[in-house]
Amino acid sequence: MSGDAWKEGGIDATGALMVLTLKIISCAINYSDGLLKEEGLRDAQKKYRLTKLPSLIEYFGYCLCCGSHFAGPVYEMKDYLEWTERKGIWASPIPSPILTTLRALVQAGACMGLYLYLSPQFPLSRFSEPLYYEWGFWHRLFYQYMSGFTARWKYYFIWSVSEAAIIISGLGFTGWSSSSPPKAKWERAKNVDILGVELAGSAVQLPLVWNIQVSTWLRYYVYERLVQKGKKPGFLQLLGTQTVSAIWHGLYPGYIIFFVQSALMINGSRVIYRWQQAMSNSVFRAMLALLNFAYTLLVLNYSCIGFQVLSFQETLASYQSVYYVGTIVPIVFVLLGYVIKPARPVKPKARKAE
């Protein structure tokens, strides 16, 4: 419950405890998976299962590893053990991480500079000032966008710093690309794709480009495990996963509202995407792609106000100031998805052998 301190720029132990929580849970579940038979396990379970109990020094090393302790990224115990023992992809000499580390540090500096420039111009306190409510609808909507845009650069900064730390250690190395000549990949350290977030064509893409390692953790340890065998995941699995994420962030109403909103946002974006894929006309496909981009931009920056202000009253007041447009629009698209169902592409029948 230290969100108020974080909102004002203070930093305490909770950031480290959030990362530690994910590490402990994944380590325990992976050891539990190691006790099961491999048949019937998902690919991620087979890849990260631990068939042997880590030693105490290995466990503490994994939990308190420098570089990721305060802000992530989260990574797997199995990868950590292979890195420390120089096994797997680390068995052979890895390429120099210097240039990639410098790139991450330059990116961190640029992100912090932009945040320091923008934050005085778009303070969160404006949402509780009379001036904000004197503006028109479009002005208030624009301010919500700029508030969310500004806040994201703070996260881009800290994730870029932690990315540099993991890369320079060598743990961030994930192998070689298939290009010619092959290039070294450092994806284990990557926690955000800045352009991918700001120019997301669909809300479905956001978990793949924002807080990437935590999104992966949620998929492996919550989302996939909520899906019963033989059944497809639906809105309830998505909502359950987002609720777990909200509780992990902190017991503030703003977090809960934001992550429930994000589940609606993703579901509405899926509806638009299905319509887009069903269109044979390239012009209509392009129009729906543009609609999905605008939809994501609107709903994301509307929703993230709750993530920033945290309190129930301030969150509802900010949403009400733009007539709950970011809540109503996703609900409308979700409902339309039940009415306007695109025809599924017809699979060609196999010709009978003569």
XYZ file of C-alpha atoms in Angstrom:
354
model
C 0.000 0.000 0.000
C 2.851 2.384 -0.790
C 1.297 3.674 -4.003
C 0.849 7.172 -2.601
C 4.574 7.404 -1.891
C 5.396 6.133 -5.376
C 2.957 8.639 -6.885
C 4.927 11.457 -5.256
C 8.289 10.104 -6.434
C 9.274 8.150 -3.327
C 10.848 4.701 -3.596
C 10.635 2.018 -0.921
C 11.097 -1.746 -0.627
C 7.822 -2.686 -2.299
C 9.290 -2.612 -5.818
C 11.840 -5.241 -4.831
C 9.182 -7.272 -3.010
C 6.967 -7.271 -6.116
C 9.771 -8.780 -8.192
C 10.661 -11.215 -5.404
C 7.040 -12.393 -5.174
C 7.012 -13.429 -8.840
C 10.374 -15.187 -8.541
C 9.337 -17.212 -5.491
C 6.007 -18.255 -7.051
C 7.557 -19.284 -10.384
C 10.378 -21.178 -8.652
C 7.906 -23.104 -6.470
C 5.575 -23.907 -9.371
C 8.454 -25.008 -11.603
C 9.698 -27.369 -8.891
C 6.148 -28.676 -8.502
C 5.978 -29.238 -12.282
C 9.263 -31.138 -12.017
C 7.543 -33.718 -9.824
C 4.943 -34.411 -12.531
C 5.266 -36.613 -15.570
C 6.329 -34.709 -18.663
C 3.444 -36.081 -20.716
C 0.531 -33.675 -20.749
C 2.562 -30.628 -19.696
C 2.521 -27.466 -21.793
C 5.652 -26.358 -23.651
C 6.488 -23.681 -21.064
C 6.133 -26.215 -18.237
C 8.474 -28.656 -19.983
C 10.995 -25.910 -20.681
C 11.223 -24.436 -17.172
C 10.388 -27.376 -14.865
C 12.945 -28.098 -12.142
C 13.635 -31.791 -11.603
C 16.068 -31.059 -8.772
C 15.594 -28.833 -5.725
C 17.952 -25.825 -5.984
C 20.466 -25.382 -3.179
C 20.011 -22.588 -0.643
C 22.778 -20.464 -2.197
C 21.269 -20.953 -5.670
C 17.839 -19.966 -4.374
C 19.084 -16.802 -2.624
C 21.243 -15.948 -5.636
C 18.220 -16.180 -7.919
C 15.959 -14.178 -5.604
C 18.427 -11.367 -4.865
C 20.389 -11.204 -8.119
C 21.749 -7.696 -8.725
C 20.487 -5.883 -11.801
C 16.916 -7.074 -11.537
C 16.280 -6.886 -7.799
C 14.518 -3.509 -7.600
C 12.621 -3.216 -10.876
C 12.896 -6.526 -12.702
C 12.917 -7.935 -15.256
C 11.665 -11.278 -13.968
C 13.377 -14.363 -15.390
C 13.305 -18.114 -14.807
C 15.296 -20.073 -12.216
C 16.371 -22.582 -14.881
C 17.863 -19.809 -17.034
C 19.625 -18.354 -13.979
C 21.149 -21.736 -13.054
C 22.351 -22.372 -16.611
C 23.901 -18.888 -16.691
C 25.748 -19.333 -13.386
C 26.954 -22.829 -14.340
C 27.800 -21.835 -17.941
C 25.467 -24.388 -19.467
C 22.998 -24.196 -22.354
C 23.567 -21.150 -24.556
C 26.232 -19.937 -22.126
C 28.386 -23.056 -22.607
C 30.110 -21.302 -25.504
C 31.635 -17.798 -25.294
C 28.953 -15.121 -25.730
C 29.425 -11.931 -27.781
C 30.490 -8.663 -26.161
C 27.542 -6.928 -24.481
C 29.200 -3.482 -24.392
C 27.506 -1.813 -27.386
C 24.065 -3.197 -26.516
C 24.506 -2.015 -22.912
C 25.490 1.485 -24.058
C 22.431 1.612 -26.324
C 20.186 0.763 -23.341
C 21.875 3.443 -21.202
C 21.493 6.096 -23.920
C 17.831 5.126 -24.228
C 17.454 5.434 -20.432
C 18.960 8.921 -20.478
C 16.659 10.055 -23.303
C 13.601 8.651 -21.507
C 14.451 10.367 -18.241
C 15.115 13.669 -20.033
C 11.738 13.531 -21.749
C 9.981 12.623 -18.504
C 11.614 15.511 -16.622
C 10.593 17.882 -19.420
C 6.966 16.720 -19.667
C 6.029 15.979 -16.032
C 5.876 19.640 -14.848
C 3.612 20.471 -17.798
C 1.149 17.632 -17.190
C 0.972 17.094 -13.403
C -1.456 14.568 -11.929
C -2.690 17.230 -9.519
C -4.448 18.926 -12.446
C -7.203 16.284 -12.334
C -8.373 17.630 -8.967
C -8.142 21.323 -9.924
C -11.148 23.427 -11.036
C -9.225 24.475 -14.165
C -9.410 20.921 -15.548
C -13.226 20.904 -15.328
C -13.449 24.278 -17.067
C -11.971 22.786 -20.217
C -14.072 21.249 -22.976
C -14.413 17.519 -23.630
C -11.652 17.293 -26.247
C -9.225 19.326 -24.140
C -9.804 17.039 -21.145
C -9.404 13.951 -23.336
C -6.134 15.335 -24.739
C -4.863 16.013 -21.218
C -5.621 12.418 -20.225
C -3.623 11.202 -23.215
C -0.667 13.462 -22.375
C -0.801 12.451 -18.705
C -0.544 8.759 -19.604
C 2.082 9.467 -22.279
C 4.206 11.401 -19.768
C 3.968 8.792 -17.010
C 5.113 5.993 -19.319
C 8.539 7.587 -19.859
C 9.322 7.077 -16.166
C 8.838 3.338 -16.619
C 10.768 3.352 -19.901
C 13.694 4.901 -18.006
C 13.908 2.417 -15.135
C 13.354 -0.593 -17.403
C 16.110 0.626 -19.739
C 18.519 0.888 -16.782
C 17.678 -2.624 -15.562
C 17.962 -3.896 -19.151
C 21.501 -2.499 -19.310
C 22.390 -4.238 -16.023
C 21.119 -7.639 -17.169
C 22.799 -7.313 -20.576
C 26.235 -6.400 -19.163
C 26.071 -9.405 -16.824
C 25.554 -11.766 -19.789
C 22.282 -13.140 -18.390
C 20.317 -11.176 -20.990
C 21.786 -13.183 -23.881
C 19.148 -15.357 -25.593
C 21.061 -16.781 -28.552
C 21.529 -15.833 -32.187
C 19.102 -14.633 -34.839
C 18.428 -16.655 -37.995
C 19.552 -13.767 -40.209
C 22.718 -13.848 -42.292
C 25.090 -13.024 -40.701
C 23.494 -14.019 -37.377
C 23.126 -11.316 -34.737
C 23.224 -11.709 -30.973
C 19.838 -11.440 -29.239
C 19.444 -9.959 -25.745
C 15.693 -10.429 -25.278
C 15.723 -11.800 -21.725
C 16.557 -8.294 -20.480
C 14.017 -6.484 -22.651
C 10.989 -5.298 -20.696
C 9.463 -2.765 -23.070
C 9.252 -1.882 -26.760
C 8.662 1.874 -26.665
C 7.447 2.300 -30.251
C 5.415 -0.874 -29.911
C 3.506 0.671 -26.989
C 3.050 4.156 -28.385
C 2.081 2.963 -31.871
C 0.226 -0.232 -30.906
C -2.181 -1.189 -33.664
C -4.247 -3.281 -31.270
C -4.736 -3.558 -27.506
C -3.977 -7.280 -27.868
C -0.376 -6.303 -28.718
C 0.174 -4.325 -25.498
C 1.082 -7.269 -23.191
C 3.714 -8.243 -25.780
C 5.434 -4.838 -25.680
C 4.742 -3.420 -22.183
C 6.302 -4.929 -19.033
C 7.127 -7.862 -21.291
C 8.626 -10.221 -18.721
C 5.772 -9.772 -16.223
C 3.248 -10.280 -19.038
C 5.057 -13.504 -19.940
C 5.010 -14.556 -16.277
C 1.248 -13.913 -16.070
C 0.670 -15.932 -19.233
C 2.702 -18.928 -18.014
C 1.629 -19.006 -14.359
C -1.911 -17.605 -14.379
C -3.593 -17.358 -17.785
C -2.586 -20.762 -19.220
C -3.275 -22.511 -15.906
C -6.818 -21.108 -15.772
C -7.647 -22.755 -19.099
C -9.067 -26.248 -18.794
C -7.608 -28.907 -21.066
C -9.393 -29.167 -24.370
C -11.040 -25.745 -24.016
C -10.176 -22.354 -25.469
C -9.406 -19.361 -23.236
C -12.096 -16.694 -22.974
C -12.919 -13.425 -21.244
C -13.060 -14.993 -17.751
C -9.465 -16.253 -18.016
C -8.364 -12.817 -19.215
C -10.266 -11.081 -16.411
C -8.823 -13.482 -13.821
C -5.293 -12.827 -15.045
C -5.765 -9.044 -14.995
C -7.241 -9.245 -11.476
C -4.172 -11.133 -10.241
C -2.001 -8.446 -11.841
C -4.029 -5.721 -10.104
C -3.653 -7.342 -6.671
C 0.079 -7.825 -7.304
C 0.451 -4.099 -8.044
C -1.314 -3.113 -4.814
C -4.701 -2.996 -3.102
C -5.746 0.366 -4.506
C -9.100 0.844 -6.277
C -7.298 2.555 -9.161
C -5.278 -0.578 -9.911
C -8.337 -2.836 -9.794
C -10.334 -0.506 -12.057
C -7.448 -0.148 -14.515
C -6.916 -3.883 -14.946
C -10.626 -4.625 -15.269
C -10.693 -1.858 -17.875
C -7.712 -3.434 -19.643
C -9.537 -6.771 -19.892
C -12.469 -4.963 -21.538
C -10.062 -3.038 -23.774
C -8.341 -6.198 -25.028
C -11.644 -8.002 -25.610
C -13.045 -5.071 -27.608
C -9.858 -4.903 -29.677
C -10.186 -8.600 -30.492
C -13.649 -7.960 -31.929
C -12.318 -5.245 -34.253
C -9.430 -7.504 -35.279
C -11.810 -10.357 -36.160
C -13.828 -7.996 -38.349
C -10.624 -6.801 -39.982
C -9.452 -10.335 -40.782
C -12.835 -11.232 -42.292
C -12.704 -8.309 -44.752
C -11.618 -9.132 -48.295
C -11.652 -5.469 -49.386
C -8.233 -3.914 -48.683
C -9.723 -0.434 -48.125
C -12.108 -1.685 -45.431
C -9.302 -3.703 -43.840
C -7.161 -0.556 -43.661
C -10.065 1.419 -42.172
C -10.607 -1.213 -39.465
C -6.854 -1.292 -38.744
C -6.957 2.487 -38.273
C -10.041 2.131 -36.072
C -8.251 -0.423 -33.882
C -5.259 1.909 -33.517
C -7.467 4.868 -32.534
C -9.502 2.635 -30.186
C -6.333 1.422 -28.423
C -4.952 4.949 -28.123
C -8.200 6.252 -26.626
C -8.987 3.441 -24.183
C -5.407 2.877 -22.995
C -4.764 6.498 -22.040
C -8.236 6.876 -20.535
C -7.833 3.706 -18.464
C -4.324 4.403 -17.183
C -5.499 7.463 -15.210
C -6.763 5.033 -12.558
C -3.300 3.438 -12.455
C -1.809 6.854 -11.696
C -4.245 8.575 -9.312
C -5.087 5.303 -7.458
C -7.989 6.557 -5.325
C -11.559 5.520 -6.146
C -12.938 9.088 -6.093
C -10.227 10.572 -8.326
C -10.431 7.673 -10.783
C -14.203 7.953 -11.192
C -14.026 11.747 -11.371
C -11.458 11.606 -14.198
C -13.515 8.994 -16.076
C -16.723 10.967 -15.548
C -15.065 14.131 -16.871
C -14.961 12.514 -20.334
C -18.373 10.835 -19.914
C -16.895 7.338 -19.381
C -16.087 7.169 -23.080
C -13.200 4.711 -22.521
C -15.528 2.322 -20.681
C -18.574 2.628 -22.918
C -16.708 2.173 -26.225
C -15.146 -1.233 -25.324
C -18.479 -2.507 -23.973
C -20.220 -1.434 -27.203
C -17.638 -3.275 -29.333
C -17.848 -6.409 -27.172
C -21.663 -6.431 -27.505
C -21.445 -5.765 -31.239
C -19.117 -8.757 -31.465
C -22.035 -10.988 -30.446
C -24.290 -9.410 -33.086
C -21.927 -8.905 -36.035
C -20.142 -12.214 -36.395
C -17.859 -12.426 -39.425
C -18.114 -15.581 -41.474
C -15.319 -18.038 -40.871
C -13.122 -18.753 -43.881
C -14.200 -21.954 -45.607
C -11.526 -24.624 -45.521
C -11.042 -26.386 -48.851
C -12.151 -30.019 -48.714
C -9.516 -32.611 -49.355
C -9.948 -34.296 -52.726
C -10.730 -37.961 -52.526
C -8.153 -40.253 -53.963
C -9.404 -41.743 -57.194
